[in-house]
Tab-separated table of C-alpha atoms in Angstrom:
chain	number	residue	atom	x	y	z
A	1	MET	CA	0.044	-0.001	-0.053
A	2	ALA	CA	1.288	3.546	-0.652
A	3	LYS	CA	2.505	5.623	2.117
A	4	VAL	CA	0.474	8.687	2.183
A	5	GLU	CA	0.685	9.915	5.662
A	6	THR	CA	2.825	12.826	6.797
A	7	SER	CA	5.279	12.665	9.671
A	8	SER	CA	7.694	15.054	11.535
A	9	SER	CA	10.366	14.254	8.951
A	10	ARG	CA	7.999	14.330	6.116
A	11	PRO	CA	5.752	17.160	7.035
A	12	TYR	CA	4.089	17.880	3.487
A	13	HIS	CA	1.570	15.890	1.665
A	14	ILE	CA	2.362	17.847	-1.439
A	15	VAL	CA	5.277	19.927	-2.580
A	16	ILE	CA	4.922	21.864	-5.805
A	17	PHE	CA	8.188	21.917	-7.598
A	18	GLY	CA	8.715	24.515	-10.290
A	19	ALA	CA	5.798	26.530	-8.581
A	20	SER	CA	7.047	29.740	-10.035
A	21	GLY	CA	7.000	28.479	-13.624
A	22	PHE	CA	4.229	29.496	-16.123
A	23	THR	CA	1.866	26.294	-15.378
A	24	GLY	CA	3.387	26.056	-11.724
A	25	GLN	CA	1.662	29.062	-10.822
A	26	PHE	CA	-1.618	27.811	-11.719
A	27	VAL	CA	-1.099	24.560	-9.869
A	28	VAL	CA	-0.340	26.430	-6.929
A	29	GLU	CA	-3.865	28.342	-7.233
A	30	GLU	CA	-5.442	24.672	-7.624
A	31	VAL	CA	-3.776	23.332	-4.579
A	32	ALA	CA	-4.816	26.522	-2.512
A	33	ARG	CA	-8.415	25.839	-3.602
A	34	THR	CA	-8.548	22.266	-2.770
A	35	MET	CA	-6.745	22.158	0.742
A	36	SER	CA	-10.066	20.756	2.433
A	37	GLU	CA	-9.960	17.850	0.188
A	38	GLY	CA	-6.682	16.436	1.728
A	39	PRO	CA	-6.613	13.418	4.259
A	40	ASN	CA	-8.743	14.249	7.278
A	41	GLY	CA	-9.892	17.437	5.576
A	42	THR	CA	-6.358	19.083	5.648
A	43	LEU	CA	-3.826	19.195	2.947
A	44	LYS	CA	-0.299	20.088	4.177
A	45	TRP	CA	1.684	21.649	1.246
A	46	ALA	CA	4.738	23.605	0.257
A	47	VAL	CA	6.093	25.228	-2.984
A	48	ALA	CA	9.651	24.759	-4.232
A	49	GLY	CA	11.944	26.000	-6.862
A	50	ARG	CA	15.209	27.694	-7.480
A	51	SER	CA	14.302	31.395	-6.578
A	52	ARG	CA	12.835	32.249	-2.990
A	53	PRO	CA	11.783	35.769	-4.267
A	54	LYS	CA	9.972	34.327	-7.328
A	55	LEU	CA	7.960	31.794	-5.077
A	56	GLU	CA	7.120	34.561	-2.570
A	57	LYS	CA	5.539	36.520	-5.645
A	58	VAL	CA	3.635	33.425	-6.930
A	59	LEU	CA	2.220	32.996	-3.403
A	60	GLU	CA	1.452	36.869	-3.157
A	61	GLN	CA	-0.341	36.524	-6.673
A	62	ALA	CA	-2.285	33.344	-5.483
A	63	ALA	CA	-3.355	35.106	-2.262
A	64	GLU	CA	-4.578	37.975	-4.411
A	65	THR	CA	-6.332	35.794	-6.894
A	66	LEU	CA	-8.161	33.657	-4.466
A	67	GLY	CA	-8.820	36.378	-1.696
A	68	LYS	CA	-6.695	34.243	0.573
A	69	PRO	CA	-4.387	36.568	2.317
A	70	GLU	CA	-3.039	33.610	4.410
A	71	LEU	CA	-1.187	32.101	1.680
A	72	ARG	CA	1.492	34.818	2.012
A	73	THR	CA	2.629	33.260	5.247
A	74	ALA	CA	1.073	29.995	5.893
A	75	VAL	CA	2.729	28.226	2.980
A	76	GLU	CA	6.279	26.918	3.275
A	77	ILE	CA	8.886	27.601	0.492
A	78	LEU	CA	11.691	25.301	-0.271
A	79	VAL	CA	14.630	26.010	-2.250
A	80	ALA	CA	15.697	23.272	-4.558
A	81	ASP	CA	17.463	23.188	-8.059
A	82	VAL	CA	17.194	20.460	-10.489
A	83	GLU	CA	20.929	20.908	-11.130
A	84	GLU	CA	21.795	20.350	-7.411
A	85	PRO	CA	20.946	16.739	-6.263
A	86	ASP	CA	21.375	17.446	-2.629
A	87	SER	CA	18.527	20.220	-2.769
A	88	LEU	CA	16.418	17.801	-4.519
A	89	ALA	CA	17.057	14.989	-2.209
A	90	ALA	CA	16.319	17.402	0.777
A	91	MET	CA	12.972	18.468	-0.907
A	92	CYS	CA	11.936	14.743	-1.620
A	93	LYS	CA	12.524	13.721	1.995
A	94	GLN	CA	9.899	16.305	3.024
A	95	ALA	CA	7.293	15.336	0.694
A	96	VAL	CA	4.573	12.474	0.414
A	97	ILE	CA	4.011	13.639	-3.458
A	98	VAL	CA	6.215	15.684	-5.469
A	99	LEU	CA	4.121	17.662	-8.099
A	100	ASN	CA	6.787	18.319	-10.890
A	101	CYS	CA	5.960	21.281	-12.995
A	102	VAL	CA	9.559	21.758	-14.338
A	103	GLY	CA	9.897	21.131	-18.048
A	104	PRO	CA	10.884	20.263	-20.809
A	105	TYR	CA	10.802	16.989	-19.066
A	106	ARG	CA	13.488	15.351	-21.318
A	107	PHE	CA	15.890	17.757	-19.896
A	108	TRP	CA	15.001	18.413	-16.424
A	109	GLY	CA	12.600	15.623	-15.564
A	110	GLU	CA	14.885	12.591	-14.704
A	111	PRO	CA	16.783	14.143	-11.685
A	112	VAL	CA	13.510	14.601	-10.134
A	113	VAL	CA	12.415	11.169	-10.597
A	114	LYS	CA	15.544	9.835	-9.483
A	115	ALA	CA	15.340	12.076	-6.405
A	116	CYS	CA	11.875	10.911	-5.647
A	117	VAL	CA	12.510	7.228	-5.959
A	118	GLU	CA	15.748	7.241	-3.769
A	119	ASN	CA	14.072	9.474	-1.139
A	120	GLY	CA	10.701	7.747	-0.875
A	121	ALA	CA	8.493	10.150	-2.458
A	122	HIS	CA	5.664	9.509	-5.027
A	123	CYS	CA	6.156	11.880	-8.116
A	124	LEU	CA	3.340	13.213	-10.444
A	125	ASP	CA	4.365	15.237	-13.611
A	126	ILE	CA	2.368	16.855	-16.541
A	127	SER	CA	4.669	15.645	-19.327
A	128	GLY	CA	3.400	14.993	-22.701
A	129	GLU	CA	6.755	13.641	-24.024
A	130	PRO	CA	6.605	9.988	-24.834
A	131	GLN	CA	10.332	9.535	-25.042
A	132	PHE	CA	10.688	10.891	-21.413
A	133	LEU	CA	7.841	9.101	-19.964
A	134	GLU	CA	8.687	5.596	-21.616
A	135	SER	CA	12.456	5.981	-20.710
A	136	MET	CA	11.555	6.624	-16.990
A	137	GLN	CA	9.476	3.522	-17.098
A	138	LEU	CA	12.470	1.635	-18.543
A	139	ASN	CA	15.001	2.864	-16.222
A	140	TYR	CA	13.147	3.416	-12.710
A	141	ASN	CA	10.055	0.859	-12.552
A	142	THR	CA	12.151	-1.662	-10.838
A	143	GLN	CA	13.464	0.737	-8.327
A	144	ALA	CA	10.287	2.411	-7.732
A	145	ALA	CA	8.421	-0.720	-6.987
A	146	ASP	CA	11.112	-1.823	-4.376
A	147	LYS	CA	10.900	1.600	-2.905
A	148	GLY	CA	6.955	1.345	-2.875
A	149	VAL	CA	6.617	4.641	-4.625
A	150	TYR	CA	4.484	5.696	-7.733
A	151	ILE	CA	5.820	7.476	-10.411
A	152	VAL	CA	2.982	8.790	-12.472
A	153	GLY	CA	3.647	10.709	-15.738
A	154	ALA	CA	1.145	12.504	-18.030
A	155	CYS	CA	-1.182	13.850	-15.182
A	156	GLY	CA	-2.253	16.980	-17.079
A	157	PHE	CA	-4.215	17.311	-20.236
A	158	ASP	CA	-1.713	15.082	-21.638
A	159	SER	CA	-3.290	12.620	-20.965
A	160	ILE	CA	-5.703	12.143	-18.238
A	161	PRO	CA	-8.907	13.217	-20.294
A	162	ALA	CA	-7.875	10.649	-22.871
A	163	ASP	CA	-6.590	7.838	-20.781
A	164	MET	CA	-9.386	8.020	-18.134
A	165	GLY	CA	-11.800	8.819	-20.936
A	166	VAL	CA	-11.161	5.304	-22.547
A	167	LEU	CA	-11.489	3.590	-19.141
A	168	PHE	CA	-14.663	5.542	-18.611
A	169	THR	CA	-16.026	4.485	-21.959
A	170	ARG	CA	-15.058	0.859	-21.065
A	171	ASP	CA	-16.888	0.942	-17.990
A	172	GLN	CA	-19.958	2.532	-19.375
A	173	PHE	CA	-20.109	-0.109	-22.058
A	174	LYS	CA	-22.587	-3.040	-21.586
A	175	GLY	CA	-20.075	-5.655	-22.611
A	176	THR	CA	-16.798	-5.913	-24.052
A	177	LEU	CA	-15.406	-2.801	-25.437
A	178	THR	CA	-12.805	-3.421	-28.225
A	179	ALA	CA	-11.890	-0.123	-29.865
A	180	VAL	CA	-12.329	3.443	-29.342
A	181	GLU	CA	-11.282	6.622	-31.524
A	182	SER	CA	-11.338	10.018	-29.869
A	183	PHE	CA	-11.819	13.576	-31.597
A	184	LEU	CA	-10.486	16.579	-29.689
A	185	THR	CA	-11.894	20.048	-30.325
A	186	ALA	CA	-10.816	23.039	-28.506
A	187	ARG	CA	-12.582	26.363	-28.514
A	188	THR	CA	-11.475	29.939	-27.720
A	189	GLY	CA	-13.233	33.014	-26.785
A	190	PRO	CA	-13.337	36.485	-28.245
A	191	GLU	CA	-9.661	37.089	-26.944
A	192	GLY	CA	-8.448	34.064	-29.050
A	193	GLY	CA	-6.074	31.632	-27.280
A	194	SER	CA	-2.301	30.841	-26.883
A	195	ILE	CA	-0.053	28.171	-25.292
A	196	HIS	CA	3.161	28.912	-23.458
A	197	ASP	CA	6.237	28.179	-25.682
A	198	GLY	CA	7.418	25.457	-23.045
A	199	THR	CA	5.092	22.863	-24.869
A	200	TRP	CA	6.221	24.113	-28.295
A	201	GLN	CA	9.889	23.276	-27.069
A	202	SER	CA	8.884	19.937	-26.020
A	203	ALA	CA	7.166	19.307	-29.354
A	204	ILE	CA	10.300	20.498	-31.292
A	205	TYR	CA	12.751	18.146	-29.282
A	206	GLY	CA	10.333	15.235	-29.430
A	207	PHE	CA	10.069	15.347	-33.244
A	208	ALA	CA	13.841	15.947	-33.672
A	209	GLU	CA	14.613	12.748	-31.735
A	210	SER	CA	11.550	10.408	-32.881
A	211	ASP	CA	14.160	7.659	-34.008
A	212	LYS	CA	15.427	7.650	-30.283
A	213	LEU	CA	11.969	6.862	-29.422
A	214	ARG	CA	11.537	3.738	-31.765
A	215	THR	CA	14.947	2.537	-30.498
A	216	LEU	CA	13.760	2.853	-26.762
A	217	ARG	CA	10.379	0.853	-27.338
A	218	LYS	CA	12.468	-1.965	-28.798
A	219	LYS	CA	14.170	-2.577	-25.333
A	220	PHE	CA	10.959	-3.253	-23.619
A	221	GLY	CA	10.687	-6.446	-25.817
A	222	HIS	CA	6.602	-6.311	-25.781
A	223	LYS	CA	4.567	-8.837	-27.641
A	224	PRO	CA	1.887	-7.315	-29.552
A	225	LEU	CA	-1.430	-6.839	-27.383
A	226	PRO	CA	-4.167	-9.231	-28.664
A	227	VAL	CA	-6.719	-7.542	-30.836
A	228	LEU	CA	-10.458	-8.393	-30.519
A	229	GLY	CA	-13.071	-7.599	-32.921
A	230	SER	CA	-12.177	-5.583	-36.025
A	231	LYS	CA	-8.486	-4.173	-36.206
A	232	ILE	CA	-8.821	-0.404	-35.817
A	233	LYS	CA	-8.101	1.244	-39.180
A	234	ARG	CA	-5.665	4.223	-39.143
A	235	ARG	CA	-6.990	7.427	-40.494
A	236	SER	CA	-4.969	9.381	-43.019
A	237	ALA	CA	-2.848	12.504	-42.117
A	238	LEU	CA	-5.576	14.738	-43.095
A	239	PHE	CA	-9.422	13.808	-43.475
A	240	PHE	CA	-12.929	15.191	-43.264
A	241	SER	CA	-14.272	13.730	-39.940
A	242	ASN	CA	-18.109	12.905	-39.971
A	243	GLU	CA	-17.930	12.576	-36.301
A	244	LEU	CA	-16.838	16.404	-36.060
A	245	GLN	CA	-18.042	17.633	-39.505
A	246	GLN	CA	-14.826	19.376	-39.877
A	247	TYR	CA	-11.268	18.527	-41.167
A	248	ALA	CA	-9.124	16.589	-38.717
A	249	VAL	CA	-5.605	15.062	-38.330
A	250	PRO	CA	-4.062	12.437	-36.003
A	251	PHE	CA	-3.327	13.943	-32.601
A	252	MET	CA	0.253	14.722	-32.118
A	253	GLY	CA	0.319	14.417	-28.373
A	254	ALA	CA	1.379	11.662	-25.990
A	255	ASP	CA	-2.291	10.376	-25.765
A	256	ALA	CA	-2.202	7.338	-27.870
A	257	SER	CA	1.091	6.098	-26.424
A	258	VAL	CA	-0.199	6.758	-22.850
A	259	VAL	CA	-3.410	4.848	-23.537
A	260	LYS	CA	-1.665	1.849	-25.123
A	261	ARG	CA	0.629	1.695	-22.093
A	262	SER	CA	-2.465	1.826	-19.756
A	263	GLN	CA	-4.164	-1.016	-21.702
A	264	ARG	CA	-1.181	-3.175	-21.509
A	265	PHE	CA	-0.727	-2.945	-17.869
A	266	LEU	CA	-4.363	-3.676	-17.414
A	267	HIS	CA	-4.347	-6.491	-19.696
A	268	GLU	CA	-1.205	-8.138	-18.098
A	269	GLU	CA	-2.079	-7.437	-14.426
A	270	TYR	CA	-5.998	-7.854	-14.434
A	271	GLN	CA	-6.476	-9.856	-17.686
A	272	ALA	CA	-8.820	-7.046	-18.932
A	273	ALA	CA	-9.524	-7.051	-22.481
A	274	PRO	CA	-7.276	-4.517	-24.190
A	275	VAL	CA	-9.047	-1.592	-26.038
A	276	GLN	CA	-7.786	-0.470	-29.383
A	277	TYR	CA	-7.178	3.402	-29.730
A	278	GLY	CA	-6.768	5.934	-32.211
A	279	ALA	CA	-6.535	9.695	-31.351
A	280	TYR	CA	-7.607	12.879	-33.763
A	281	ALA	CA	-7.911	16.404	-33.390
A	282	GLY	CA	-10.441	18.756	-35.326
A	283	ILE	CA	-8.672	21.681	-37.120
A	284	GLY	CA	-11.753	23.359	-38.557
A	285	GLY	CA	-12.238	24.415	-42.207
A	286	VAL	CA	-10.110	24.951	-45.589
A	287	ALA	CA	-8.372	28.279	-44.230
A	288	ASN	CA	-7.215	26.434	-41.198
A	289	ILE	CA	-5.776	23.489	-43.521
A	290	PHE	CA	-3.715	26.003	-45.458
A	291	LYS	CA	-2.250	27.470	-42.225
A	292	MET	CA	-1.340	24.062	-40.719
A	293	LEU	CA	0.258	22.837	-44.272
A	294	ILE	CA	2.493	26.107	-44.405
A	295	ALA	CA	3.198	25.662	-40.698
A	296	GLY	CA	3.840	21.885	-40.790
A	297	MET	CA	6.197	22.088	-43.829
A	298	MET	CA	8.421	24.888	-42.097
A	299	PHE	CA	8.253	22.928	-38.692
A	300	TRP	CA	9.332	19.512	-40.259
A	301	PHE	CA	12.174	21.230	-42.537
A	302	LEU	CA	13.599	23.247	-39.659
A	303	VAL	CA	13.196	20.666	-37.021
A	304	LYS	CA	15.893	18.395	-38.428
A	305	PHE	CA	18.734	20.668	-38.186
A	306	GLY	CA	20.289	22.561	-35.114
A	307	PHE	CA	19.969	26.146	-36.782
A	308	GLY	CA	16.317	25.317	-37.430
A	309	ARG	CA	15.544	24.235	-33.976
A	310	ASN	CA	17.107	27.378	-32.726
A	311	LEU	CA	14.950	29.497	-35.077
A	312	LEU	CA	11.850	27.726	-33.969
A	313	ILE	CA	12.470	28.219	-30.364
A	314	LYS	CA	13.477	31.765	-30.757
A	315	TYR	CA	10.440	32.548	-32.860
A	316	PRO	CA	7.475	30.498	-31.668
A	317	GLU	CA	4.741	32.999	-32.601
A	318	PHE	CA	5.872	33.273	-36.149
A	319	PHE	CA	6.326	29.639	-36.932
A	320	SER	CA	2.989	28.556	-35.177
A	321	PHE	CA	0.971	31.428	-36.498
A	322	GLY	CA	0.397	32.875	-33.139
A	323	LEU	CA	-0.502	29.494	-31.465
A	324	PHE	CA	2.536	29.408	-29.198
A	325	SER	CA	4.215	32.421	-27.501
A	326	LYS	CA	6.650	33.099	-24.901
A	327	ASP	CA	4.107	34.939	-22.835
A	328	GLY	CA	1.589	32.396	-22.818
A	329	PRO	CA	-2.216	33.094	-22.735
A	330	THR	CA	-3.610	36.099	-20.776
A	331	ARG	CA	-6.245	35.318	-18.026
A	332	LYS	CA	-9.065	36.448	-20.217
A	333	GLN	CA	-7.698	34.090	-22.924
A	334	ILE	CA	-7.782	31.230	-20.462
A	335	GLU	CA	-11.372	32.242	-19.397
A	336	GLY	CA	-12.708	32.291	-22.814
A	337	SER	CA	-11.369	28.632	-23.766
A	338	SER	CA	-12.387	24.865	-23.358
A	339	PHE	CA	-12.089	21.713	-24.884
A	340	GLN	CA	-14.058	18.677	-25.690
A	341	PHE	CA	-13.055	15.001	-26.356
A	342	ALA	CA	-15.635	12.973	-28.076
A	343	PHE	CA	-14.948	8.941	-27.771
A	344	TYR	CA	-16.616	6.682	-30.377
A	345	GLY	CA	-16.312	3.032	-29.199
A	346	GLU	CA	-17.560	-0.205	-30.565
A	347	GLY	CA	-17.425	-3.748	-29.087
A	348	TYR	CA	-19.573	-6.846	-28.292
A	349	THR	CA	-22.858	-6.891	-26.171
A	350	GLU	CA	-22.908	-9.194	-23.195
A	351	GLY	CA	-23.169	-12.778	-23.980
A	352	GLN	CA	-21.611	-12.379	-27.254
A	353	GLU	CA	-18.151	-13.950	-27.894
A	354	PRO	CA	-15.635	-11.097	-28.655
A	355	GLY	CA	-14.012	-11.904	-32.007
A	356	GLN	CA	-16.571	-14.512	-33.247
A	357	ALA	CA	-18.187	-11.912	-35.604
A	358	ARG	CA	-17.915	-8.292	-36.197
A	359	PRO	CA	-18.549	-5.870	-33.061
A	360	ASN	CA	-22.362	-5.364	-32.694
A	361	ALA	CA	-22.631	-2.469	-30.392
A	362	LYS	CA	-21.416	1.107	-30.303
A	363	ILE	CA	-21.199	3.911	-27.559
A	364	ARG	CA	-20.323	7.566	-27.561
A	365	THR	CA	-18.883	9.458	-24.477
A	366	LEU	CA	-17.854	12.982	-23.935
A	367	VAL	CA	-15.127	14.405	-21.860
A	368	GLN	CA	-15.332	18.182	-21.859
A	369	GLY	CA	-13.764	20.828	-19.581
A	370	PRO	CA	-12.198	24.341	-19.141
A	371	GLU	CA	-9.114	25.570	-21.095
A	372	ALA	CA	-6.725	22.812	-21.231
A	373	GLY	CA	-3.335	23.871	-20.498
A	374	TYR	CA	-3.699	25.928	-17.368
A	375	VAL	CA	-7.045	25.125	-15.922
A	376	ALA	CA	-7.742	21.502	-16.931
A	377	THR	CA	-4.099	20.430	-16.369
A	378	PRO	CA	-3.825	21.751	-12.776
A	379	ILE	CA	-7.325	20.267	-11.795
A	380	ALA	CA	-6.154	16.788	-13.279
A	381	MET	CA	-2.792	17.134	-11.593
A	382	VAL	CA	-4.008	18.025	-8.373
A	383	GLN	CA	-6.966	15.677	-8.152
A	384	ALA	CA	-4.629	12.669	-9.106
A	385	ALA	CA	-2.574	13.578	-6.139
A	386	ILE	CA	-5.391	13.900	-3.843
A	387	THR	CA	-6.671	10.546	-5.137
A	388	ILE	CA	-3.230	8.870	-4.120
A	389	LEU	CA	-3.491	10.391	-0.673
A	390	ASN	CA	-7.100	9.376	-0.092
A	391	GLU	CA	-7.332	6.014	-1.891
A	392	PRO	CA	-4.200	4.300	-1.303
A	393	THR	CA	-5.878	0.600	-0.922
A	394	VAL	CA	-6.970	0.667	-4.616
A	395	LEU	CA	-3.998	1.734	-6.237
A	396	PRO	CA	-1.712	-0.895	-8.253
A	397	LYS	CA	-0.421	-3.466	-5.676
A	398	LYS	CA	3.147	-2.353	-5.707
A	399	GLY	CA	4.995	0.894	-6.526
A	400	GLY	CA	6.482	1.448	-10.111
A	401	VAL	CA	6.344	3.898	-13.143
A	402	TYR	CA	2.812	4.060	-14.294
A	403	THR	CA	0.364	5.859	-16.472
A	404	PRO	CA	-2.668	7.582	-15.360
A	405	GLY	CA	-5.110	4.827	-16.527
A	406	ALA	CA	-2.852	2.201	-14.762
A	407	THR	CA	-2.701	4.099	-11.506
A	408	PHE	CA	-6.402	5.306	-11.300
A	409	ALA	CA	-8.259	2.555	-12.887
A	410	LYS	CA	-9.913	1.366	-9.644
A	411	THR	CA	-10.136	4.960	-8.104
A	412	THR	CA	-12.661	7.542	-7.923
A	413	LEU	CA	-10.748	9.961	-9.850
A	414	VAL	CA	-13.300	10.330	-12.621
A	415	GLU	CA	-15.943	11.275	-10.051
A	416	ARG	CA	-13.424	13.696	-8.448
A	417	LEU	CA	-12.808	15.427	-11.908
A	418	ASN	CA	-16.670	15.545	-12.456
A	419	LYS	CA	-16.857	17.617	-9.272
A	420	HIS	CA	-14.087	20.158	-10.500
A	421	GLY	CA	-15.323	20.902	-13.983
A	422	ILE	CA	-14.042	18.106	-16.134
A	423	GLN	CA	-16.967	16.312	-17.090
A	424	PHE	CA	-17.376	12.566	-18.196
A	425	SER	CA	-20.769	11.700	-19.735
A	426	VAL	CA	-22.391	9.226	-22.142
A	427	ILE	CA	-24.225	10.635	-25.030
């Protein structure tokens, strides 16, 4: 069972590392909103990062935004630097769970995972970088199991809505679900929308090192998962989606890889029927196609070369047509934005043997919520941490490096998310 109790030597349920970063500041606000949901109605927490003055400023801003002046003095500040292992170790020894908000994770994530494993702290991150997520599983799963700690990646918009959405669809299906396709759409308000360029940098390095990911996956030696029912068909790089009534493309985030890892764990650990999965995103009409093609061609050319990657990193707004920026979205842009996943599943009704004929039943579910990066992501991350603290007996039997679906399949995480504005429903 996971250790979730604080003690005199480990005084904090949660420590937010990277709390002064762009996403970290929103995680701070979300933790401050949900303090009463901790064990026995009290969440003990602290913030951590390289700069005490910056952390003080974040607490000051949170106090003003939330109308909670006590945050200025009641929240402990820990100084820790990803390049100083001793400071990370000292931080991890004081936390039950570390919420790691320091990215890109391919550069800064492993030292935090290592420190958490060695010092007995669970670790949650919001990485959408498959290479980082899967290399952590390869390198630290055994050690984390021995230490009894949970290292759970992709606990933000990548990939809790998709991963838990597939499990929700499976649980609502009356029979054996065999395949799911998800279609993501994002909406912005009159102020438009923007994404902080930290996500842009992660994408740049992810595409530049895609060969390394293929090499990494071979090291696991996984056998293909069994296919029940009709094999899911991969859609083309650009297609008109009848489901969305707009053009769509394969979703380029971590969702597909994370869901597949969850399905493998659930099949191997609990003998659950594996669900095939395809992830897509709507891009709108013809005008958006031209923008995407131009941006895509520039990106694919430049990402192959060092000078090109430097240009992409230096001028994110230009090369992404304003989608990514160094300043990130304004509060008004965040307030006006939202997302929706539509899941289309198929399978066999109860009493029908899977695989004996074509699937004979379908289901449609929705996961929808507020702005993805800086509202939904903090909600997902914080509720994942609170679930670990409150429901240790229904987590996987032993520690390890897990996906959200593997970690939370038997918990009430979906119900918790429903109460906080990320809604799961059957249509």
